[in-house]
Coordinates of C-alpha atoms in Angstrom, one line a residue:
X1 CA -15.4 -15.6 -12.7
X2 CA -14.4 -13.6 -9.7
X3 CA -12.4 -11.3 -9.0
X4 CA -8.9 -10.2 -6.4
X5 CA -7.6 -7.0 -5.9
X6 CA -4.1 -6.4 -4.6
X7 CA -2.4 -3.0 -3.7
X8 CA 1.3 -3.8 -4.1
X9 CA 2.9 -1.6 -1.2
X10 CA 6.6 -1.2 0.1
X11 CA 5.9 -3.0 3.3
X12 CA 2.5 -5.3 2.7
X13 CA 0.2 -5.8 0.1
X14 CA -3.3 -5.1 1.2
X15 CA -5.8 -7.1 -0.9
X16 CA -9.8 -8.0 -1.5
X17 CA -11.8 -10.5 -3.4
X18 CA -15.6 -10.3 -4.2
X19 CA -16.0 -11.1 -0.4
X20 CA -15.2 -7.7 0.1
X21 CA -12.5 -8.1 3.3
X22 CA -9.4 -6.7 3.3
X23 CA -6.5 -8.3 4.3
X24 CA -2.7 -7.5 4.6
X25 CA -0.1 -10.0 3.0
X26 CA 3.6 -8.8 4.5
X27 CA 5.9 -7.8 1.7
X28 CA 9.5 -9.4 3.2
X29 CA 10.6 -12.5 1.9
X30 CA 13.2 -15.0 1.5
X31 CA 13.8 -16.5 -1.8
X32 CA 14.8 -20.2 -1.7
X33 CA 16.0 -22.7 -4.1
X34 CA 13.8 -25.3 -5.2
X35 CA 15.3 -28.4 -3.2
X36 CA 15.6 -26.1 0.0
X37 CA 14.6 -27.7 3.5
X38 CA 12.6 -25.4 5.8
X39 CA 12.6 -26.8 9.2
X40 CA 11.0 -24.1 11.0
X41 CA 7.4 -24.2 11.9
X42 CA 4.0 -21.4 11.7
X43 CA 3.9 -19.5 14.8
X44 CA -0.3 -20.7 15.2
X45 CA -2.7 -21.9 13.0
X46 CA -3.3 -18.4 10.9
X47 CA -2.6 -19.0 6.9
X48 CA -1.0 -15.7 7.2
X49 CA 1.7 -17.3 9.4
X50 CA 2.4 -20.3 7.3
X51 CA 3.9 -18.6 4.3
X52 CA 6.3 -21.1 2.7
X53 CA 4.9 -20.7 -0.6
X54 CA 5.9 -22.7 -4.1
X55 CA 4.8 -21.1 -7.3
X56 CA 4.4 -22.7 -10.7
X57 CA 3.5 -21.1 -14.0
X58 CA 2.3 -23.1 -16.7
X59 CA 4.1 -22.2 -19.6
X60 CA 7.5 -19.7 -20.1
X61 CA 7.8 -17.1 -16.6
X62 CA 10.8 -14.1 -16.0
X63 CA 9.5 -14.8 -12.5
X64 CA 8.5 -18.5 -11.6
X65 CA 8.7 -21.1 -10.6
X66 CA 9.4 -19.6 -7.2
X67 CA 9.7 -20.9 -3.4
X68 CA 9.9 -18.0 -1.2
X69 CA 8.9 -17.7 2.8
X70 CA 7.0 -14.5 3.4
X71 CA 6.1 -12.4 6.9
X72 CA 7.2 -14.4 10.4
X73 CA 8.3 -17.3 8.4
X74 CA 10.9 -15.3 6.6
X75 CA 11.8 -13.3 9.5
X76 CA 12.1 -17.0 11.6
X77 CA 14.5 -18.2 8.8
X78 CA 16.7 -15.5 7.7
X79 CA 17.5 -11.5 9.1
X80 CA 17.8 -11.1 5.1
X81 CA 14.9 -10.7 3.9
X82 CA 13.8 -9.2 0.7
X83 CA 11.9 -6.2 0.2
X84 CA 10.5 -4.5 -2.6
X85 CA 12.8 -1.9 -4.1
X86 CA 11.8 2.5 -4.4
X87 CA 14.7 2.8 -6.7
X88 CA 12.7 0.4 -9.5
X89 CA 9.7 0.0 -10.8
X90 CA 6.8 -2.4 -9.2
X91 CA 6.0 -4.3 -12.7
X92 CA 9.6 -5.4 -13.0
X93 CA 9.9 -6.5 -9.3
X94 CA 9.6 -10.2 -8.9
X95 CA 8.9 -9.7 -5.3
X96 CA 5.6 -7.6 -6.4
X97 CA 4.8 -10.8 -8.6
X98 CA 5.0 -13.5 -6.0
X99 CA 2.7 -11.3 -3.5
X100 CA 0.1 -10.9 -5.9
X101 CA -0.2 -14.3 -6.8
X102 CA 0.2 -15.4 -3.3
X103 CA -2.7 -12.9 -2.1
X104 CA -4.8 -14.8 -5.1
X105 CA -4.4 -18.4 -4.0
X106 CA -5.3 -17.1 -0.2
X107 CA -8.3 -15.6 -1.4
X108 CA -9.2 -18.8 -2.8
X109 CA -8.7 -21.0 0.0
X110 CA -10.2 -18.3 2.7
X111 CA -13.6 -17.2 0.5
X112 CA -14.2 -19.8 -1.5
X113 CA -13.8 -18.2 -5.0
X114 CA -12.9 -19.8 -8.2
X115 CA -9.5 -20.6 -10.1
X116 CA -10.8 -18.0 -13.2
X117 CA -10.1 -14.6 -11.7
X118 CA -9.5 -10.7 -12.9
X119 CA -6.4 -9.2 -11.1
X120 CA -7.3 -5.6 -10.4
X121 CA -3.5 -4.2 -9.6
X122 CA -3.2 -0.9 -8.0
X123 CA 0.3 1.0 -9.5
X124 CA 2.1 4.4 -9.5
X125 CA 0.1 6.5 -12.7
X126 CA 3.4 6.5 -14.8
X127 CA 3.1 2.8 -14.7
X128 CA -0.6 2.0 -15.5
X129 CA 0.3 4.7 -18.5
X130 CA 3.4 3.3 -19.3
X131 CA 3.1 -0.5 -18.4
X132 CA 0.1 -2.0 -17.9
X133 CA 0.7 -4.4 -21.0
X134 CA 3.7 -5.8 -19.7
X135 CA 2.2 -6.4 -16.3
X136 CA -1.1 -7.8 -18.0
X137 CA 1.0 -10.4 -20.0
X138 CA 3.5 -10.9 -16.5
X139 CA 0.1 -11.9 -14.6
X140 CA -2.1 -14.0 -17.4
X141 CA -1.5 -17.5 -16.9
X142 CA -2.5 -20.8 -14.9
X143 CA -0.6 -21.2 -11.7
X144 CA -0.2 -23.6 -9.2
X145 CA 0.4 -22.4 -5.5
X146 CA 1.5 -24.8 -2.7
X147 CA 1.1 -24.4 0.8
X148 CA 3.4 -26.6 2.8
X149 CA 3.2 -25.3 6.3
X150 CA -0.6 -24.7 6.2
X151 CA -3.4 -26.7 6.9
X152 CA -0.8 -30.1 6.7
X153 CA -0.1 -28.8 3.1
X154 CA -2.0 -27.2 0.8
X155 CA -2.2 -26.9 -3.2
X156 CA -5.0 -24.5 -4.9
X157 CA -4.7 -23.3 -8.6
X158 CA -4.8 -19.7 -9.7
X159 CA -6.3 -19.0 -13.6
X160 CA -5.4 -15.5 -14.1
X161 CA -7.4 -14.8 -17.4
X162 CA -8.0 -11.1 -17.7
X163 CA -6.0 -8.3 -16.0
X164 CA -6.6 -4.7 -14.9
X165 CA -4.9 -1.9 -13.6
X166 CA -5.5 1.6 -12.2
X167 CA -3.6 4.5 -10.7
X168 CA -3.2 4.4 -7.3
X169 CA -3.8 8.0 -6.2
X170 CA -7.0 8.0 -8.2
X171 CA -8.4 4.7 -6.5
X172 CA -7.7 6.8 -3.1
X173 CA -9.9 9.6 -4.2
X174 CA -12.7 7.2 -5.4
X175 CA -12.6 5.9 -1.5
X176 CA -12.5 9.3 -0.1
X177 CA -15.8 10.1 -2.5
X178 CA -17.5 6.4 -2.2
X179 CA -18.3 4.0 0.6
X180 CA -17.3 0.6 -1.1
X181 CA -21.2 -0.2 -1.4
X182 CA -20.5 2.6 -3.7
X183 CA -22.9 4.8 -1.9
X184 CA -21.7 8.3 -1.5
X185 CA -20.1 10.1 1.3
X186 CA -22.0 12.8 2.7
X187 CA -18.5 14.4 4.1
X188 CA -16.9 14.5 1.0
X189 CA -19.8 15.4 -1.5
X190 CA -18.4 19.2 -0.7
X191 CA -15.5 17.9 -3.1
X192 CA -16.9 16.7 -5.7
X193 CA -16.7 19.5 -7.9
X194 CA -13.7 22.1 -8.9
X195 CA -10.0 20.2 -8.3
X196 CA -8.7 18.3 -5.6
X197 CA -5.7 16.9 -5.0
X198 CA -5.0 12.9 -4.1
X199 CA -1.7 13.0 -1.9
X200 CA -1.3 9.4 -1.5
X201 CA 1.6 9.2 0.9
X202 CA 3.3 5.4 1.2
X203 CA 6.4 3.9 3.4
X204 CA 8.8 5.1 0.5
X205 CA 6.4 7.3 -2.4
X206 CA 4.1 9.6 -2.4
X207 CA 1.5 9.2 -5.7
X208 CA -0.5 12.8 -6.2
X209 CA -3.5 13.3 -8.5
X210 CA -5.9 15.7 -9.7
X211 CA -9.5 15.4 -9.7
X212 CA -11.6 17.8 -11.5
X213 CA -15.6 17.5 -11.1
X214 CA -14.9 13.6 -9.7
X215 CA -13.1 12.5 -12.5
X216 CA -9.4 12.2 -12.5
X217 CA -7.3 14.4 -15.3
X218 CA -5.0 12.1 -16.7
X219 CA -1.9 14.1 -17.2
X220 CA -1.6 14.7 -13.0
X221 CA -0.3 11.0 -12.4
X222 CA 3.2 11.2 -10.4
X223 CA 5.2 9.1 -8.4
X224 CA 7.6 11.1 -6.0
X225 CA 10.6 8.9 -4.7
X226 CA 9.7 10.3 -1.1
X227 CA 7.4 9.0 1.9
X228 CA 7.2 7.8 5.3
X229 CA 10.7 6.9 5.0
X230 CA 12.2 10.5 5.3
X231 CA 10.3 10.9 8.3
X232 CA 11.6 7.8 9.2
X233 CA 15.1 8.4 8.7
X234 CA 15.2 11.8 10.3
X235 CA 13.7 10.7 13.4
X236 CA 16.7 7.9 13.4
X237 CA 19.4 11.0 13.5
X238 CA 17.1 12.4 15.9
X239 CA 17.3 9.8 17.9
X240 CA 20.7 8.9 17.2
X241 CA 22.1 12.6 18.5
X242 CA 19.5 12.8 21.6
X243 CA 19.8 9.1 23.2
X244 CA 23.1 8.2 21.6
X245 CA 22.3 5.0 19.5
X246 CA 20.7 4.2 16.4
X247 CA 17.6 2.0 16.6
X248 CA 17.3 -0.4 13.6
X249 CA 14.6 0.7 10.4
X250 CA 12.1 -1.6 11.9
X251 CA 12.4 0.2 15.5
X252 CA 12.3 3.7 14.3
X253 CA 9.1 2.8 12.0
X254 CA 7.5 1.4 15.4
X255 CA 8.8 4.7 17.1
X256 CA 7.6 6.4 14.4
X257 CA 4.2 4.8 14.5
X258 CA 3.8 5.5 18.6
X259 CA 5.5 8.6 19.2
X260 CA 7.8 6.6 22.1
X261 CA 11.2 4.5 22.0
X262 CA 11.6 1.6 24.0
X263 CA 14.6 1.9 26.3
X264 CA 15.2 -1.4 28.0
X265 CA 12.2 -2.3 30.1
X266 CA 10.0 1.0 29.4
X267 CA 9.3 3.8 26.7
X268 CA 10.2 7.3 26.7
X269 CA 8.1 10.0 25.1
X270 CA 9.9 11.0 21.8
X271 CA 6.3 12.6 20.5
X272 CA 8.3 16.0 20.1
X273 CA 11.3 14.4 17.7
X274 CA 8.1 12.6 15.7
X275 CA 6.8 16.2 15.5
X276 CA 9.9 17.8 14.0
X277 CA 10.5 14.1 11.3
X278 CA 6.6 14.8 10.6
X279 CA 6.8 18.5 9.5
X280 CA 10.4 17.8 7.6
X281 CA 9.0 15.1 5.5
X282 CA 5.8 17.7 4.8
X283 CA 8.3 20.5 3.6
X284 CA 10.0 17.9 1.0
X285 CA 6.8 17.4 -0.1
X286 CA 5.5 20.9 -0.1
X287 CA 8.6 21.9 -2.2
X288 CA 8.1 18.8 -4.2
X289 CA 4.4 20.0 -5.2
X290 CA 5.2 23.4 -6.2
X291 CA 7.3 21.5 -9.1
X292 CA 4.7 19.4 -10.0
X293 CA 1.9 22.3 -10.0
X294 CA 4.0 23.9 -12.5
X295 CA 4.8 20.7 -15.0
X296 CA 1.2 19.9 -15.3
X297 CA -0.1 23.5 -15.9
X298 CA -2.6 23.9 -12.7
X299 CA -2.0 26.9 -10.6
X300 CA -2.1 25.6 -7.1
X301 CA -4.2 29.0 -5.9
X302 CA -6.6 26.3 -7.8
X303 CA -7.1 23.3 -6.2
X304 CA -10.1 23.9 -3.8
X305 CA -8.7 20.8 -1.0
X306 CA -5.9 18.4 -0.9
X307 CA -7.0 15.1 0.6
X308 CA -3.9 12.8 2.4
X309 CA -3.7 9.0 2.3
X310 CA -2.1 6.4 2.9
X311 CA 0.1 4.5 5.9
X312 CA 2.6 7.5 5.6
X313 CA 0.2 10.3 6.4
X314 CA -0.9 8.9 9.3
X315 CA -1.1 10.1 13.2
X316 CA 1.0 8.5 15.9
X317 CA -0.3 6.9 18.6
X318 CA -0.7 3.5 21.3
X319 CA -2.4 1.6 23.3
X320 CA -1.1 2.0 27.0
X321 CA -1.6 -1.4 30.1
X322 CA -5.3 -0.3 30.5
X323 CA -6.2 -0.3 27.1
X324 CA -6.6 3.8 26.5
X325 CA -5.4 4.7 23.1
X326 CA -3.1 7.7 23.5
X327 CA -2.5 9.9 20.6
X328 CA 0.6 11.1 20.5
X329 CA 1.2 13.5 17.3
X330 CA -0.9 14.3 14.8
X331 CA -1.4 12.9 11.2
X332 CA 0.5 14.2 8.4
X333 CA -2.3 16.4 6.8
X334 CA -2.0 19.0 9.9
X335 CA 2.1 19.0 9.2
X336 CA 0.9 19.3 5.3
X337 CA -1.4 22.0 6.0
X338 CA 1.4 24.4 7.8
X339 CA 4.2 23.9 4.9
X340 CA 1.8 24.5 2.5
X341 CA 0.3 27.6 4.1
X342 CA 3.9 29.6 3.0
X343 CA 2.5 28.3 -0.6
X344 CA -0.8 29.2 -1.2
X345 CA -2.8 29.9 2.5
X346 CA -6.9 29.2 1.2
X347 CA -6.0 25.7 0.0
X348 CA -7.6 23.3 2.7
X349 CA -5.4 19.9 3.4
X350 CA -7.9 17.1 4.9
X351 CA -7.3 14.0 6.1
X352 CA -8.4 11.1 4.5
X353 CA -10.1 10.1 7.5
X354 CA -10.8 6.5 8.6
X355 CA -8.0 3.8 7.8
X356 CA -5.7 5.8 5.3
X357 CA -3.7 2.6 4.8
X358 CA -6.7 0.9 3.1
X359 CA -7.2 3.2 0.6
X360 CA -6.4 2.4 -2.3
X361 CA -7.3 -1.0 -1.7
X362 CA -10.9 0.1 -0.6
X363 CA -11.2 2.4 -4.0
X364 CA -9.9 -0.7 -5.9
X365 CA -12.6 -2.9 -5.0
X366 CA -15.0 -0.1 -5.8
X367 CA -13.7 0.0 -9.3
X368 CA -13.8 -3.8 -9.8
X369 CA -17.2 -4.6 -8.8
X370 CA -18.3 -1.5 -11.4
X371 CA -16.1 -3.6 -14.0
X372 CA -17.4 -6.8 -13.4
X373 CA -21.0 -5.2 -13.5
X374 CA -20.0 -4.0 -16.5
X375 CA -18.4 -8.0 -17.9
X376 CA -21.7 -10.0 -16.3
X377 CA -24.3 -7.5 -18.7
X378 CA -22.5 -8.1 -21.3
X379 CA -22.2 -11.3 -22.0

């Protein structure tokens, strides 16, 4: 038996297998009846580009059977595409569903694992408290996943026969603490005793945690409906009232992401307006944790750091004609650090530190191969 994590996001899915390699599965799709003709072709070779995906479940399924185009084949058939949904929960999104099994049946075909597999799922702390059943009996099951546009067409079966899932806030702390060797991190030993807080900052949540002597405190799972998003959306009216038109959500992410804005045939410098969506978003959250301090009974004045992750927290920057990276705002823990100075100044903000998007992903897998350690001795 092996095993596939997934890390259900608002924009991708980042996912792992034994293997160990992380990939990214795009979260937009177009959901297609059964008989539909898809005419349009993979932009290359890449089984990432080649989504048109059929899913069967053997058996009664809320969510399949299902034929869906995700990432550039969605975006080639339709400019209504599907998302996954802040305003509900990820267990009862059928979107979340599809990219899981999907991110299984790749894993398959790229590393050569077998049909039996444990699903680790990665999930918002009310969810793994509140829901894991439902998504363990959603996910158990025998699928069947074709692959039309890939490889001349492509079928692989999935065996989903055990389930687990973890908070996703705490699986970012165990990456910030662990390589995913699961050798220690001589940066981050300082923090492995006292509290810390996991600020787990995505495109539209932000998941916090408490860790106390490495282990995480139960009763500290959140979700806040807030994250990249509100920095998002203030740099649009930013934009909007400076240059006099409103990009579109995917322009303003990419904005966002650079620190300039594509006018025509060149890019102006909008690293100031970036600045001033950055800190906005950090005060909502600031004023958000002061809340949350209070309804879980930890005085802030004692949490010894506060560690930021996730694609939300970080810095902005690109890669100019002669390849020179050029930062051009910083990441989200500096804004962070200055709202939460006006809280409680000796609490130190730190940034996760090398690819924030990864991880939760990255702390998954670290939990999984302890788990399936922990199934191969015992049997």
């Amino acid at each position: 038996m092996n095993f596939v994590a997934v890390d259900l996001g608002a924009s991708s899915t980042r996912y792992t297998s034994d293997s160990g390699k992380i990939s990214v599965l795009p979260n937009n799709m177009v959901i297609l009846e059964p008989d539909a003709r898809v005419d349009i072709q993979p932009y290359n070779d890449q089984i990432e580009s080649a989504l048109e995906v059929i899913i069967r479940k053997e058996g009664d399924s809320e969510f399949f059977p299902v034929k869906a185009l995700i990432g550039q084949m969605a975006e080639g058939y339709s400019t209504n595409n599907e998302r996954p949904s802040m305003l509900e929960s990820k267990h009862k999104q059928r979107i979340n569903y599809i990219s899981a099994i999907t991110a299984a049946a790749i894993s398959r075909i790229k590393h050569d694992i077998s049909d039996d597999i444990c699903l680790y799922v990665a999930l918002p702390p009310i969810e793994v408290k509140t829901a894991k059943d439902t998504v363990k009996s959603n996910f158990l099951g025998k699928y069947n996943v074709e692959l039309p546009k890939y490889g001349g067409g492509v079928d692989v079966t999935v065996n989903i026969i055990d389930v687990e899932c973890y908070e996703e806030s705490f699986m970012a702390m165990l990456s910030y603490f662990f390589e995913m060797n699961g050798v220690p991190k001589e940066e981050s030993k300082k923090y492995m005793t006292g509290n810390i807080l996991s600020l787990d900052i995505g495109a539209s949540t932000t998941d916090v945690a408490v860790v106390t002597d490495g282990r995480y405190l139960d009763k500290s799972g959140r979700t806040y409906k807030t994250g990249g998003n509100i920095a998002r959306d203030t740099l649009i009216d930013l934009i909007s009232g400076k240059y006099s038109f409103e990009p579109s959500l995917i322009g303003a992410e990419q904005a966002m992401s650079e620190g300039r804005l594509q006018m025509g045939n060149t890019y102006v410098n909008i690293s100031e307006e970036v600045a001033i969506a950055k800190m906005e978003c950090a005060k909502g959250i600031a004023t958000s944790m002061q809340t949350y301090f209070r309804s879980i009974g930890i005085p802030i004045q004692s949490i010894r750091a506060i560690i930021v992750s996730g694609g939300g927290s970080m810095h902005s920057q690109y890669v100019n004609e002669d390849g020179e990276v050029i930062v051009t705002s910083e990441p989200m823990s500096k804004y962070i650090t200055e709202a939460f100075k006006e809280i409680c100044d000796g609490v130190v903000v730190e940034s996760y530190g090398g690819s924030p998007r990864t991880a939760n992903i990255s702390g998954l897998f670290i939990r999984a191969k302890v788990d399936m350690k922990k199934r191969a001795q015992a049997v």
